[in-house]
Amino acid sequence: MTPAGFYYSSNAFSAPEHGGTHLDAPVHFAKDHLSVDQVPLSNLTGNAVVIDVSEKALKNRDYLISVNDIENWEKKNGKIPDSSIVLFKTGLGKFYPNAKNYFGTDVKGVDAIPLLHFPGIDPGAAEWLVSQRKIKALGLDTPSIDYGQSKDFKTHQVVLAKNIPAFENVANLDKLPTKGSYIVALPMKIEHGSGGPLRIIVWIRN
Amino acid sequence: MTPAGFYYSSNAFSAPEHGGTHLDAPVHFAKDHLSVDQVPLSNLTGNAVVIDVSEKALKNRDYLISVNDIENWEKKNGKIPDSSIVLFKTGLGKFYPNAKNYFGTDVKGVDAIPLLHFPGIDPGAAEWLVSQRKIKALGLDTPSIDYGQSKDFKTHQVVLAKNIPAFENVANLDKLPTKGSYIVALPMKIEHGSGGPLRIIVWIRN
C-alpha cells in the first residue's frame, strides 16, 4: 500500500490523564464489555468515512450531530460502507489544545463540568448508526462523543454497549478525504483499561 | 493489503512505568535528538526482518548478539534490505512477564540492577548495523537492547545517536516469518517524551 498522504492524526499528550487523542473502551460504560487491551484489531483498522458537520457545529457549541446529518451525507456519498470507521468532523479540532475554544471553558477540574460546551453525537443518531449500519469504530474531533452538556452520557452507553470503540480528540481531520483513507488506530495496551491514549495513522489512497 | 496473519505484537501494560512493550526515543540517550512524539512515521512503519539468535541466547543469559550472528543471517537470507526494521529473537519473549525468567531476577527496584541477566545487542554489532546497513528501527524480545549486565548502555548510545528508535519487550516474535512481515509500531505520543508505551501490529504477506 503506497500512501499518497501519510499523517499523524493524534494530538500529543502533555497531560496524559485529561488530554490527547484517546480511545474509550466498551467496558468504560458497559459492564462486562471489552477493555482497551481486548478491543480486536479488526475494530482498529479499516476504511474511514468522514462526515463533515462543521458548518453547523462551528456556529453552535452545543450542536448535536443528528440522523439527518448522516442521511444527508449518504445522499451525496452513498450508504456508509459496511465495516467503516466513521469520523465526524465538527471543525473544533483546529482549536486544540486551547481550552476555552475547545472545551468551551478554561476552568479546570470538576468545576469545569457544568461549563463544558462542545458538540457531540445525539444519542438517537448514535443508536441509528450502530443499529442501521455496520461500523467498526466511531470518532470525532471533540473531547467526547457525548456533547459537553450531556448529563447521562447516553451516546457512550449506546455505542459502547455494541462493543464499538470511540476515538476522541482526533486530530487533523481536515487533512482526510470524505472517503478513501485507511486507518490504523492503536491504543496503549493497558490491562483491563477502560480506555487509553490512542495513536492514529492514516493512509490516503491515490 | 490483505493480511494472511494479523497479530498483536505488544505485551500489555499492567505496570506502565516498568513493563510492557515500549519504544526508546533517540533523545533518551542522545541529547538534542528526537523525542518520542517526533520520531517520524517512516521509522515506525515498514518491512521487518527477524534474526533468530535464540539457540545461543537461551543457553546464555548474558549473550551478546554479534556481528557474526548478523553475517550468518545474511549468508542464508541475503543482505538486510535497505529500510528494514530489524528484530532480534532471543527466545526470552516466551518468559514474559515472569520476572525471574525474563529479567534474570525477581528482585524489584534499584536492588535488581546488578542482578539483571538477559541477552542484548553487542555495541560492536549495533555499530555495524547502523553504519553498514540502512535500518529504520531495531527491536527485540528482551527488556533492553543493551544486555542486563551493561554498565554503560553503549548500544543505546550507538543506536539512538543515529536517530534510530529501539523497540523493547516485543511480543510474539515466534509468530513472525524471517522476512515478509510489514510492521506498524505506534508509540504513545508523549510530548518531549524520552520513550513511551508501544503498540505494534504486523501484517504477514501471503
Short mmCIF file of C-alpha atoms in Angstrom, two decimals:
data_model
loop_
_atom_site.label_atom_id
_atom_site.label_comp_id
_atom_site.label_asym_id
_atom_site.label_seq_id
_atom_site.Cartn_x
_atom_site.Cartn_y
_atom_site.Cartn_z
CA MET A 1 0.00 0.00 0.00
CA THR A 2 1.65 3.20 -1.15
CA PRO A 3 0.42 6.22 0.75
CA ALA A 4 -0.45 9.31 -1.25
CA GLY A 5 -0.51 11.10 2.06
CA PHE A 6 0.57 9.94 5.45
CA TYR A 7 -0.43 11.85 8.53
CA TYR A 8 -0.22 11.81 12.23
CA SER A 9 -3.83 12.00 13.37
CA SER A 10 -3.14 12.12 17.06
CA ASN A 11 -2.74 15.09 19.32
CA ALA A 12 0.26 14.81 21.62
CA PHE A 13 -0.04 14.13 25.34
CA SER A 14 1.24 16.81 27.59
CA ALA A 15 -1.19 15.85 30.34
CA PRO A 16 -1.89 12.15 29.73
CA GLU A 17 -4.85 11.80 32.05
CA HIS A 18 -7.05 14.50 30.55
CA GLY A 19 -5.80 15.39 27.10
CA GLY A 20 -4.59 13.91 23.90
CA THR A 21 -6.24 11.59 21.46
CA HIS A 22 -7.69 8.59 23.23
CA LEU A 23 -9.95 5.59 22.93
CA ASP A 24 -12.93 4.82 25.13
CA ALA A 25 -13.21 1.07 25.51
CA PRO A 26 -16.63 -0.61 25.67
CA VAL A 27 -16.12 -1.55 29.34
CA HIS A 28 -15.95 2.17 30.18
CA PHE A 29 -19.74 2.41 30.12
CA ALA A 30 -20.88 -1.13 29.51
CA LYS A 31 -20.13 -3.67 32.26
CA ASP A 32 -18.60 -6.98 31.12
CA HIS A 33 -17.74 -5.48 27.75
CA LEU A 34 -14.29 -5.25 26.16
CA SER A 35 -11.46 -3.47 27.92
CA VAL A 36 -8.94 -1.49 25.89
CA ASP A 37 -6.49 -4.39 25.65
CA GLN A 38 -9.28 -6.63 24.35
CA VAL A 39 -10.59 -4.45 21.52
CA PRO A 40 -9.87 -6.51 18.38
CA LEU A 41 -7.55 -5.17 15.70
CA SER A 42 -10.44 -5.59 13.27
CA ASN A 43 -12.15 -2.66 15.02
CA LEU A 44 -8.99 -0.57 14.99
CA THR A 45 -8.02 -0.88 11.34
CA GLY A 46 -10.09 -0.15 8.27
CA ASN A 47 -11.50 2.28 5.76
CA ALA A 48 -12.79 5.54 7.12
CA VAL A 49 -15.57 7.87 6.10
CA VAL A 50 -15.51 11.48 7.24
CA ILE A 51 -18.84 13.18 7.85
CA ASP A 52 -18.36 16.93 7.90
CA VAL A 53 -20.79 18.73 10.21
CA SER A 54 -18.53 21.71 10.79
CA GLU A 55 -20.78 24.26 9.14
CA LYS A 56 -23.41 23.71 11.83
CA ALA A 57 -21.12 22.73 14.70
CA LEU A 58 -18.87 25.77 14.46
CA LYS A 59 -21.95 28.00 14.83
CA ASN A 60 -23.38 26.17 17.83
CA ARG A 61 -21.13 24.90 20.59
CA ASP A 62 -23.93 22.62 21.85
CA TYR A 63 -24.59 21.10 18.45
CA LEU A 64 -25.84 17.52 18.42
CA ILE A 65 -24.96 15.54 15.31
CA SER A 66 -28.24 14.14 14.01
CA VAL A 67 -29.60 11.26 11.93
CA ASN A 68 -30.38 13.94 9.37
CA ASP A 69 -26.68 14.83 9.11
CA ILE A 70 -25.83 11.22 8.36
CA GLU A 71 -28.68 10.83 5.87
CA ASN A 72 -27.61 13.99 4.06
CA TRP A 73 -24.06 12.62 3.83
CA GLU A 74 -25.40 9.35 2.38
CA LYS A 75 -27.47 11.21 -0.22
CA LYS A 76 -24.26 12.68 -1.58
CA ASN A 77 -21.81 9.85 -0.96
CA GLY A 78 -23.85 6.66 -0.91
CA LYS A 79 -24.58 4.40 2.00
CA ILE A 80 -21.84 4.17 4.62
CA PRO A 81 -19.98 1.01 3.55
CA ASP A 82 -20.09 -1.96 5.91
CA SER A 83 -17.05 -2.14 8.21
CA SER A 84 -16.34 1.58 8.04
CA ILE A 85 -14.71 3.62 10.75
CA VAL A 86 -16.95 6.68 10.96
CA LEU A 87 -15.33 10.00 11.82
CA PHE A 88 -17.30 13.17 12.41
CA LYS A 89 -15.58 16.46 11.68
CA THR A 90 -17.04 19.21 13.83
CA GLY A 91 -14.23 21.61 13.00
CA LEU A 92 -13.38 22.07 16.68
CA GLY A 93 -10.17 20.13 16.17
CA LYS A 94 -8.48 23.28 14.95
CA PHE A 95 -8.84 24.83 18.42
CA TYR A 96 -6.98 22.04 20.24
CA PRO A 97 -5.40 22.49 22.81
CA ASN A 98 -6.86 25.96 23.57
CA ALA A 99 -9.21 25.03 26.43
CA LYS A 100 -11.58 28.00 26.10
CA ASN A 101 -12.18 27.37 22.42
CA TYR A 102 -12.04 23.59 22.50
CA PHE A 103 -13.90 22.71 25.73
CA GLY A 104 -15.86 25.95 25.94
CA THR A 105 -14.21 26.88 29.23
CA ASP A 106 -10.75 27.27 30.63
CA VAL A 107 -11.88 26.38 34.14
CA LYS A 108 -10.08 23.21 35.27
CA GLY A 109 -11.18 20.14 37.21
CA VAL A 110 -14.69 19.24 38.34
CA ASP A 111 -15.77 22.90 38.40
CA ALA A 112 -15.47 22.83 34.60
CA ILE A 113 -18.14 20.15 34.14
CA PRO A 114 -21.24 22.41 34.04
CA LEU A 115 -19.34 24.85 31.82
CA LEU A 116 -18.39 22.40 29.08
CA HIS A 117 -19.75 23.40 25.69
CA PHE A 118 -18.69 21.37 22.69
CA PRO A 119 -20.64 19.45 20.05
CA GLY A 120 -21.29 15.72 20.27
CA ILE A 121 -23.35 12.95 18.74
CA ASP A 122 -27.07 12.86 19.51
CA PRO A 123 -27.93 9.55 21.23
CA GLY A 124 -30.61 8.97 18.60
CA ALA A 125 -28.05 9.36 15.81
CA ALA A 126 -25.67 7.03 17.65
CA GLU A 127 -28.46 4.46 18.01
CA TRP A 128 -29.28 4.75 14.31
CA LEU A 129 -25.63 4.38 13.31
CA VAL A 130 -24.90 1.30 15.41
CA SER A 131 -28.17 -0.44 14.52
CA GLN A 132 -28.76 0.58 10.88
CA ARG A 133 -25.14 0.49 9.70
CA LYS A 134 -22.25 -1.88 10.36
CA ILE A 135 -19.43 0.22 11.74
CA LYS A 136 -16.13 -0.75 13.31
CA ALA A 137 -15.49 2.35 15.35
CA LEU A 138 -16.63 5.92 15.81
CA GLY A 139 -14.60 9.06 16.30
CA LEU A 140 -14.59 12.83 16.28
CA ASP A 141 -12.56 15.97 16.88
CA THR A 142 -14.09 16.93 20.22
CA PRO A 143 -13.29 15.73 23.76
CA SER A 144 -16.25 13.32 23.86
CA ILE A 145 -18.78 11.54 21.68
CA ASP A 146 -21.41 12.97 24.07
CA TYR A 147 -21.74 16.73 23.86
CA GLY A 148 -20.35 18.94 26.61
CA GLN A 149 -23.73 19.49 28.29
CA SER A 150 -24.62 15.80 28.44
CA LYS A 151 -25.66 14.62 31.88
CA ASP A 152 -26.29 10.93 31.16
CA PHE A 153 -23.62 10.12 28.54
CA LYS A 154 -26.28 8.26 26.62
CA THR A 155 -24.26 8.22 23.38
CA HIS A 156 -21.39 6.47 25.16
CA GLN A 157 -23.84 3.90 26.54
CA VAL A 158 -25.42 3.24 23.15
CA VAL A 159 -22.13 2.92 21.25
CA LEU A 160 -20.03 1.05 23.81
CA ALA A 161 -22.83 -1.42 24.56
CA LYS A 162 -22.32 -2.67 20.99
CA ASN A 163 -18.60 -3.22 21.65
CA ILE A 164 -17.79 -0.36 19.28
CA PRO A 165 -14.80 1.69 20.49
CA ALA A 166 -14.88 5.50 20.40
CA PHE A 167 -11.99 7.74 19.36
CA GLU A 168 -11.96 11.20 20.96
CA ASN A 169 -9.83 14.30 20.36
CA VAL A 170 -8.94 13.04 16.87
CA ALA A 171 -6.51 15.42 15.12
CA ASN A 172 -6.07 16.57 11.54
CA LEU A 173 -9.50 15.56 10.27
CA ASP A 174 -9.25 18.48 7.84
CA LYS A 175 -6.49 16.53 6.04
CA LEU A 176 -8.69 13.49 5.38
CA PRO A 177 -10.85 12.96 2.31
CA THR A 178 -14.55 12.12 2.69
CA LYS A 179 -13.74 8.59 1.59
CA GLY A 180 -10.56 6.76 0.61
CA SER A 181 -8.48 6.75 3.74
CA TYR A 182 -7.30 3.68 5.59
CA ILE A 183 -6.83 3.96 9.32
CA VAL A 184 -4.69 2.19 11.87
CA ALA A 185 -5.64 3.31 15.38
CA LEU A 186 -3.63 1.70 18.18
CA PRO A 187 -4.43 2.42 21.81
CA MET A 188 -1.93 1.85 24.58
CA LYS A 189 -2.49 -1.75 25.68
CA ILE A 190 -3.50 -1.18 29.29
CA GLU A 191 -4.53 -4.38 31.02
CA HIS A 192 -8.23 -4.16 31.98
CA GLY A 193 -8.17 -0.49 30.93
CA SER A 194 -11.41 1.40 30.33
CA GLY A 195 -9.60 3.44 27.69
CA GLY A 196 -6.18 4.64 26.71
CA PRO A 197 -4.03 7.06 24.77
CA LEU A 198 -4.55 6.42 21.08
CA ARG A 199 -2.18 6.81 18.17
CA ILE A 200 -3.90 7.05 14.79
CA ILE A 201 -2.23 6.99 11.40
CA VAL A 202 -3.91 7.30 8.06
CA TRP A 203 -3.02 6.17 4.57
CA ILE A 204 -4.77 8.12 1.86
CA ARG A 205 -5.37 6.29 -1.39
CA ASN A 206 -4.10 7.69 -4.66
CA MET B 1 -3.14 -5.22 1.77
CA THR B 2 -4.84 -8.42 2.89
CA PRO B 3 -3.23 -9.92 5.92
CA ALA B 4 -2.51 -13.62 5.90
CA GLY B 5 -1.91 -13.27 9.59
CA PHE B 6 -2.57 -10.41 11.89
CA TYR B 7 -1.09 -10.32 15.32
CA TYR B 8 -0.81 -8.24 18.38
CA SER B 9 2.92 -7.90 18.96
CA SER B 10 2.72 -5.92 22.15
CA ASN B 11 2.73 -7.12 25.70
CA ALA B 12 0.05 -5.49 27.82
CA PHE B 13 0.79 -2.91 30.46
CA SER B 14 -0.11 -3.84 33.99
CA ALA B 15 2.66 -1.63 35.39
CA PRO B 16 3.11 1.08 32.74
CA GLU B 17 6.34 2.55 34.08
CA HIS B 18 8.43 -0.62 34.04
CA GLY B 19 6.80 -3.19 31.84
CA GLY B 20 5.12 -3.69 28.56
CA THR B 21 6.35 -3.16 25.05
CA HIS B 22 7.87 0.26 24.65
CA LEU B 23 9.97 2.49 22.44
CA ASP B 24 13.17 4.23 23.45
CA ALA B 25 13.36 7.55 21.64
CA PRO B 26 16.70 8.90 20.40
CA VAL B 27 16.63 11.74 22.97
CA HIS B 28 16.70 9.10 25.74
CA PHE B 29 20.47 8.73 25.33
CA ALA B 30 21.40 11.30 22.71
CA LYS B 31 20.89 14.95 23.65
CA ASP B 32 19.10 17.14 21.09
CA HIS B 33 17.86 14.06 19.26
CA LEU B 34 14.27 13.12 18.54
CA SER B 35 11.74 12.73 21.34
CA VAL B 36 9.06 10.06 21.10
CA ASP B 37 6.48 12.44 19.61
CA GLN B 38 8.99 13.45 16.93
CA VAL B 39 10.01 10.02 15.63
CA PRO B 40 8.81 10.02 12.01
CA LEU B 41 6.22 7.51 10.86
CA SER B 42 8.74 6.40 8.25
CA ASN B 43 10.79 4.87 11.10
CA LEU B 44 7.73 3.25 12.63
CA THR B 45 6.27 1.52 9.59
CA GLY B 46 7.96 -0.87 7.20
CA ASN B 47 9.15 -4.33 6.31
CA ALA B 48 10.72 -6.35 9.07
CA VAL B 49 13.44 -8.96 9.16
CA VAL B 50 13.67 -11.32 12.11
CA ILE B 51 17.12 -12.53 13.12
CA ASP B 52 16.78 -15.59 15.32
CA VAL B 53 19.57 -15.91 17.88
CA SER B 54 17.52 -17.97 20.31
CA GLU B 55 19.65 -21.09 20.08
CA LYS B 56 22.58 -19.24 21.65
CA ALA B 57 20.64 -16.75 23.76
CA LEU B 58 18.52 -19.33 25.54
CA LYS B 59 21.70 -21.11 26.68
CA ASN B 60 23.44 -17.97 27.95
CA ARG B 61 21.50 -15.30 29.81
CA ASP B 62 24.35 -12.80 29.21
CA TYR B 63 24.51 -13.46 25.49
CA LEU B 64 25.60 -10.55 23.30
CA ILE B 65 24.24 -10.59 19.77
CA SER B 66 27.29 -10.28 17.50
CA VAL B 67 28.24 -9.09 14.02
CA ASN B 68 28.79 -12.76 13.30
CA ASP B 69 25.12 -13.51 14.06
CA ILE B 70 24.05 -10.88 11.54
CA GLU B 71 26.51 -12.05 8.92
CA ASN B 72 25.34 -15.64 9.32
CA TRP B 73 21.77 -14.50 8.83
CA GLU B 74 22.75 -12.64 5.66
CA LYS B 75 24.54 -15.72 4.27
CA LYS B 76 21.24 -17.58 4.41
CA ASN B 77 18.77 -14.77 3.68
CA GLY B 78 20.68 -12.18 1.67
CA LYS B 79 21.69 -8.70 2.70
CA ILE B 80 19.31 -6.96 5.08
CA PRO B 81 17.21 -4.84 2.69
CA ASP B 82 17.51 -1.07 2.97
CA SER B 83 14.78 0.47 5.15
CA SER B 84 14.21 -2.68 7.16
CA ILE B 85 13.02 -2.81 10.74
CA VAL B 86 15.40 -5.32 12.32
CA LEU B 87 14.03 -7.54 15.07
CA PHE B 88 16.19 -9.94 17.06
CA LYS B 89 14.53 -13.01 18.51
CA THR B 90 16.36 -14.16 21.63
CA GLY B 91 13.56 -16.51 22.63
CA LEU B 92 13.22 -14.81 26.02
CA GLY B 93 9.89 -13.35 24.93
CA LYS B 94 8.19 -16.59 25.90
CA PHE B 95 9.04 -15.95 29.56
CA TYR B 96 7.34 -12.55 29.75
CA PRO B 97 6.13 -11.42 32.31
CA ASN B 98 7.80 -13.95 34.67
CA ALA B 99 10.47 -11.69 36.21
CA LYS B 100 12.89 -14.43 37.28
CA ASN B 101 12.98 -15.99 33.83
CA TYR B 102 12.71 -12.79 31.82
CA PHE B 103 14.93 -10.34 33.73
CA GLY B 104 17.03 -12.99 35.46
CA THR B 105 15.86 -11.87 38.90
CA ASP B 106 12.62 -11.29 40.71
CA VAL B 107 14.16 -8.63 42.95
CA LYS B 108 12.38 -5.31 42.37
CA GLY B 109 13.61 -1.72 42.08
CA VAL B 110 17.21 -0.50 42.06
CA ASP B 111 18.43 -3.53 44.01
CA ALA B 112 17.64 -5.56 40.91
CA ILE B 113 20.12 -3.71 38.68
CA PRO B 114 23.27 -5.76 39.44
CA LEU B 115 21.20 -8.94 39.24
CA LEU B 116 19.81 -8.40 35.73
CA HIS B 117 20.75 -11.15 33.33
CA PHE B 118 19.23 -11.11 29.88
CA PRO B 119 20.73 -11.03 26.39
CA GLY B 120 21.27 -7.84 24.42
CA ILE B 121 22.99 -6.46 21.36
CA ASP B 122 26.77 -6.11 21.46
CA PRO B 123 27.73 -2.45 20.93
CA GLY B 124 30.01 -3.51 18.06
CA ALA B 125 27.14 -5.30 16.35
CA ALA B 126 24.93 -2.25 16.87
CA GLU B 127 27.62 -0.02 15.39
CA TRP B 128 27.97 -2.34 12.39
CA LEU B 129 24.22 -2.45 11.86
CA VAL B 130 23.63 1.31 11.94
CA SER B 131 26.69 2.13 9.82
CA GLN B 132 26.84 -0.76 7.32
CA ARG B 133 23.10 -1.19 6.79
CA LYS B 134 20.22 1.24 6.39
CA ILE B 135 17.69 0.36 9.05
CA LYS B 136 14.57 2.18 10.23
CA ALA B 137 14.34 0.76 13.71
CA LEU B 138 15.68 -2.01 15.91
CA GLY B 139 13.83 -4.25 18.32
CA LEU B 140 13.99 -7.38 20.40
CA ASP B 141 12.19 -9.60 22.90
CA THR B 142 14.18 -8.61 25.98
CA PRO B 143 13.79 -5.61 28.33
CA SER B 144 16.64 -3.66 26.68
CA ILE B 145 18.80 -3.50 23.56
CA ASP B 146 21.76 -3.46 25.98
CA TYR B 147 22.21 -6.72 27.86
CA GLY B 148 21.29 -6.97 31.53
CA GLN B 149 24.86 -6.62 32.77
CA SER B 150 25.62 -3.49 30.74
CA LYS B 151 27.04 -0.63 32.78
CA ASP B 152 27.42 2.00 30.05
CA PHE B 153 24.42 1.33 27.80
CA LYS B 154 26.72 1.70 24.84
CA THR B 155 24.31 0.00 22.42
CA HIS B 156 21.64 2.55 23.30
CA GLN B 157 24.14 5.35 22.67
CA VAL B 158 25.23 3.96 19.31
CA VAL B 159 21.71 3.31 18.00
CA LEU B 160 19.89 6.35 19.36
CA ALA B 161 22.67 8.73 18.23
CA LYS B 162 21.63 7.79 14.66
CA ASN B 163 18.02 8.76 15.39
CA ILE B 164 17.02 5.11 15.14
CA PRO B 165 14.31 4.19 17.66
CA ALA B 166 14.51 0.97 19.68
CA PHE B 167 11.60 -1.36 20.44
CA GLU B 168 11.93 -3.34 23.69
CA ASN B 169 9.86 -6.17 25.17
CA VAL B 170 8.48 -7.02 21.73
CA ALA B 171 5.95 -9.85 21.93
CA ASN B 172 5.08 -12.79 19.70
CA LEU B 173 8.29 -12.80 17.63
CA ASP B 174 7.83 -16.56 17.30
CA LYS B 175 4.79 -15.84 15.10
CA LEU B 176 6.75 -13.75 12.59
CA PRO B 177 8.47 -15.12 9.49
CA THR B 178 12.16 -14.36 8.86
CA LYS B 179 11.07 -11.97 6.09
CA GLY B 180 7.74 -10.88 4.67
CA SER B 181 6.07 -9.06 7.51
CA TYR B 182 5.01 -5.43 7.48
CA ILE B 183 5.05 -3.58 10.78
CA VAL B 184 3.19 -0.60 12.16
CA ALA B 185 4.63 0.37 15.55
CA LEU B 186 2.93 3.32 17.21
CA PRO B 187 4.22 4.73 20.48
CA MET B 188 2.08 6.84 22.78
CA LYS B 189 2.65 10.41 21.60
CA ILE B 190 4.12 11.91 24.77
CA GLU B 191 5.25 15.49 24.27
CA HIS B 192 9.05 15.69 24.72
CA GLY B 193 9.00 12.04 25.90
CA SER B 194 12.20 10.01 26.03
CA GLY B 195 10.15 6.94 25.24
CA GLY B 196 6.68 5.53 25.51
CA PRO B 197 4.39 2.53 25.54
CA LEU B 198 4.41 0.99 22.09
CA ARG B 199 1.71 -0.85 20.22
CA ILE B 200 2.98 -3.00 17.37
CA ILE B 201 0.88 -4.76 14.76
CA VAL B 202 2.12 -6.94 11.97
CA TRP B 203 0.75 -7.90 8.58
CA ILE B 204 2.19 -11.10 7.21
CA ARG B 205 2.29 -11.39 3.44
CA ASN B 206 0.60 -14.31 1.73
#
